[in-house]
XYZ file of C-alpha atoms in Angstrom:
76
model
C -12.400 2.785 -4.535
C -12.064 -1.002 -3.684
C -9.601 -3.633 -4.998
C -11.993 -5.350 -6.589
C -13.295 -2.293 -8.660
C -10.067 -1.466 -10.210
C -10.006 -2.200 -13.530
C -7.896 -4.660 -15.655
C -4.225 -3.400 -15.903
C -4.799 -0.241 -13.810
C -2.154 0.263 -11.538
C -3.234 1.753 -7.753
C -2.226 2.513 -4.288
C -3.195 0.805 -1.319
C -5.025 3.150 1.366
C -6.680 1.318 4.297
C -6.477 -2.774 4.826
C -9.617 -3.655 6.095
C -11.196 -6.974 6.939
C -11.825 -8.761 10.670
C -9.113 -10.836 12.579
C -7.174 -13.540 11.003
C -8.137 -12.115 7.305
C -6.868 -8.835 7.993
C -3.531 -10.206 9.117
C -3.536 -12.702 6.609
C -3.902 -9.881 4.091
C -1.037 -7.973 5.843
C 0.968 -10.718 5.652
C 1.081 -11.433 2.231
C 2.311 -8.139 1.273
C -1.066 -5.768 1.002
C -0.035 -2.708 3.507
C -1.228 0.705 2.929
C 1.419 2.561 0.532
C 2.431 -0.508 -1.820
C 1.441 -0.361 -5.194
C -0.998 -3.227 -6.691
C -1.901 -3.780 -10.762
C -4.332 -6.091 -11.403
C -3.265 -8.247 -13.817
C -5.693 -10.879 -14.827
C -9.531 -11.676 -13.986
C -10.557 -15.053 -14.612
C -13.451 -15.784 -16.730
C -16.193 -15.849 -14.368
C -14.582 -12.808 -12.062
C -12.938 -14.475 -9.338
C -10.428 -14.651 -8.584
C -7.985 -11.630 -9.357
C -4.193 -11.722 -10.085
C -2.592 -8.982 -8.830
C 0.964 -8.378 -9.194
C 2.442 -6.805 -5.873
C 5.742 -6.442 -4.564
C 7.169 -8.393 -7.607
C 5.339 -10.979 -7.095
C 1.917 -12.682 -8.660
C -1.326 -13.215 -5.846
C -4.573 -14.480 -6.771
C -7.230 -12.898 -4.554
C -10.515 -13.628 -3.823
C -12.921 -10.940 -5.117
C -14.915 -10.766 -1.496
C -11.015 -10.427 -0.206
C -10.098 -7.617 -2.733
C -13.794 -6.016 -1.758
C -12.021 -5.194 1.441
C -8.857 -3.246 0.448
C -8.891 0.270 -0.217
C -7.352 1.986 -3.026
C -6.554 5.167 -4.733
C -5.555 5.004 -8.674
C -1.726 6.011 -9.416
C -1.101 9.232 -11.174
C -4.294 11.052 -9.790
């Protein structure tokens, strides 16, 4: 499942970072490495962006961005 499919307040675990170049290390940078969990916290009205909340922190995403970051629900 991608970033971008994970529904509202779902909590999940990132498994591959994928992406070409400077957006994959852009991505890296700000905190989205495989292992760290993500929650998706709001959507805006029109669907993108996405808050997530990672690392403690708030990050509003780009739902093309998100559409590149795999992840595997908590719990399952």
């Amino acid at each position: 499942m991608t970033l971008d499919k994970l529904p509202l307040g779902q909590e999940a675990v990132i498994t591959a970072v994928g992406g070409e170049g400077a957006l994959r290390c852009r991505l890296l940078d700000m905190g989205l490495i495989p292992k760290t969990k993500v929650r998706i916290e709001k959507i805006a009205p029109l669907g993108d962006p996405l808050e997530l909340r990672v690392r403690g922190y708030s990050l509003s995403l780009r739902k093309e961005d998100a559409g590149k970051i795999e992840v595997e629900v908590a719990g399952v």
